[in-house]
Amino acid sequence: MIPEIVLLRHLSLKMIYFSIALLKSLLVLDYASYVTGMVNIDQGAGALMALGSFALLILADTHP
């Protein structure tokens, strides 16, 4: 197979996994913020952590 297609498929799979993980973490944080009453702080921190971990995943993939 052409390497570019393999790379694109790999990255698109990572995006799908990341989207699912982001949804899960936001659901958990939404429930936690509903219980504790701290809505904005929890969701903002969770989204930033998820985006940071995805950036680390890409860096780990592109720089062996």
Coordinates of N, CA and C in Angstrom, one line a residue:
M1 N 0.8 -1.2 0.0 CA 0.0 0.0 0.0 C 0.9 1.3 0.0
I2 N 0.3 2.3 -0.5 CA 1.1 3.6 -0.5 C 1.3 4.1 0.9
P3 N 2.5 4.5 1.2 CA 2.7 5.0 2.6 C 1.8 6.2 3.1
E4 N 1.5 7.1 2.1 CA 0.7 8.2 2.5 C -0.7 7.8 2.9
I5 N -1.2 6.8 2.2 CA -2.6 6.3 2.5 C -2.6 5.6 3.9
V6 N -1.5 4.8 4.1 CA -1.4 4.2 5.4 C -1.3 5.2 6.6
L7 N -0.5 6.3 6.4 CA -0.4 7.3 7.4 C -1.8 8.0 7.6
L8 N -2.5 8.3 6.5 CA -3.8 9.0 6.6 C -4.8 8.1 7.4
R9 N -4.8 6.8 7.0 CA -5.7 5.9 7.7 C -5.3 5.8 9.2
H10 N -4.0 5.8 9.5 CA -3.6 5.7 10.9 C -4.0 7.0 11.7
L11 N -3.8 8.1 11.1 CA -4.2 9.4 11.7 C -5.7 9.5 11.9
S12 N -6.5 9.1 10.9 CA -7.9 9.2 11.0 C -8.5 8.2 12.1
L13 N -7.8 7.0 12.2 CA -8.2 6.2 13.3 C -7.9 6.8 14.6
K14 N -6.8 7.5 14.7 CA -6.4 8.2 16.0 C -7.4 9.3 16.3
M15 N -7.9 10.0 15.3 CA -8.8 11.0 15.5 C -10.1 10.5 16.0
I16 N -10.5 9.3 15.4 CA -11.8 8.7 15.9 C -11.7 8.3 17.4
Y17 N -10.5 7.6 17.7 CA -10.3 7.2 19.1 C -10.3 8.4 20.0
F18 N -9.6 9.5 19.6 CA -9.5 10.7 20.4 C -10.9 11.3 20.6
S19 N -11.7 11.3 19.5 CA -13.0 11.9 19.7 C -13.9 11.1 20.7
I20 N -13.8 9.8 20.6 CA -14.5 9.0 21.6 C -14.0 9.2 23.0
A21 N -12.7 9.3 23.2 CA -12.1 9.5 24.5 C -12.5 10.9 25.0
L22 N -12.5 11.9 24.1 CA -12.9 13.3 24.5 C -14.4 13.3 24.9
L23 N -15.2 12.6 24.2 CA -16.6 12.5 24.6 C -16.8 11.9 26.0
K24 N -16.1 10.8 26.2 CA -16.2 10.1 27.5 C -15.7 11.0 28.6
S25 N -14.6 11.7 28.4 CA -14.0 12.5 29.5 C -15.0 13.7 29.7
L26 N -15.6 14.2 28.7 CA -16.5 15.3 28.9 C -17.8 14.9 29.6
L27 N -18.2 13.7 29.3 CA -19.4 13.2 30.0 C -19.1 12.9 31.4
V28 N -17.9 12.4 31.7 CA -17.5 12.2 33.1 C -17.4 13.5 33.8
L29 N -16.7 14.5 33.2 CA -16.6 15.8 33.8 C -17.9 16.5 33.9
D30 N -18.8 16.3 33.0 CA -20.1 16.9 33.1 C -20.9 16.4 34.3
Y31 N -20.8 15.1 34.5 CA -21.4 14.5 35.7 C -20.8 15.0 37.0
A32 N -19.4 15.0 37.0 CA -18.7 15.5 38.2 C -19.1 17.0 38.4
S33 N -19.2 17.8 37.4 CA -19.5 19.2 37.6 C -20.9 19.3 38.0
Y34 N -21.8 18.4 37.6 CA -23.2 18.5 38.0 C -23.3 18.2 39.5
V35 N -22.5 17.2 40.0 CA -22.5 16.8 41.4 C -21.9 17.9 42.2
T36 N -20.7 18.5 41.8 CA -20.0 19.5 42.6 C -20.5 20.9 42.4
G37 N -21.1 21.2 41.2 CA -21.6 22.5 40.9 C -20.5 23.4 40.3
M38 N -19.4 22.8 40.0 CA -18.3 23.6 39.3 C -18.3 23.3 37.8
V39 N -19.1 24.0 37.1 CA -19.3 23.6 35.7 C -18.1 24.1 34.8
N40 N -17.8 25.4 34.8 CA -16.9 25.9 33.8 C -15.5 25.4 34.0
I41 N -15.1 25.3 35.3 CA -13.7 25.0 35.6 C -13.4 23.5 35.2
D42 N -14.3 22.6 35.5 CA -14.1 21.2 35.2 C -14.0 21.0 33.7
Q43 N -15.0 21.5 32.9 CA -15.1 21.2 31.5 C -13.9 21.9 30.8
G44 N -13.5 23.1 31.2 CA -12.4 23.7 30.5 C -11.1 22.9 30.7
A45 N -10.9 22.5 32.0 CA -9.6 21.8 32.3 C -9.6 20.4 31.6
G46 N -10.8 19.7 31.5 CA -10.8 18.5 30.8 C -10.6 18.6 29.4
A47 N -11.1 19.6 28.7 CA -10.9 19.7 27.3 C -9.4 20.1 27.0
L48 N -8.8 20.9 27.9 CA -7.4 21.2 27.7 C -6.5 20.0 27.9
M49 N -6.8 19.2 28.9 CA -6.0 18.0 29.1 C -6.1 17.0 27.9
A50 N -7.4 16.8 27.4 CA -7.6 15.9 26.3 C -6.8 16.4 25.1
L51 N -6.9 17.7 24.8 CA -6.2 18.3 23.6 C -4.7 18.1 23.8
G52 N -4.2 18.3 25.0 CA -2.7 18.2 25.2 C -2.3 16.8 25.1
S53 N -3.1 15.8 25.5 CA -2.7 14.4 25.4 C -2.7 14.0 23.9
F54 N -3.6 14.6 23.1 CA -3.7 14.2 21.7 C -2.4 14.8 21.0
A55 N -2.0 16.0 21.4 CA -0.8 16.6 20.8 C 0.4 15.8 21.1
L56 N 0.5 15.2 22.3 CA 1.6 14.4 22.7 C 1.6 13.1 21.8
L57 N 0.4 12.5 21.6 CA 0.3 11.3 20.7 C 0.8 11.6 19.3
I58 N 0.5 12.7 18.8 CA 1.0 13.1 17.4 C 2.5 13.3 17.4
L59 N 3.0 13.9 18.5 CA 4.4 14.1 18.6 C 5.2 12.8 18.7
A60 N 4.6 11.9 19.5 CA 5.2 10.6 19.7 C 5.3 9.8 18.4
D61 N 4.2 10.0 17.6 CA 4.2 9.3 16.3 C 5.1 9.9 15.3
T62 N 5.3 11.2 15.2 CA 6.1 11.8 14.2 C 7.5 11.8 14.5
H63 N 7.9 11.8 15.8 CA 9.3 11.9 16.2 C 9.7 10.6 16.9
P64 N 10.3 9.6 16.2 CA 10.6 8.4 16.9 C 11.7 8.5 18.0

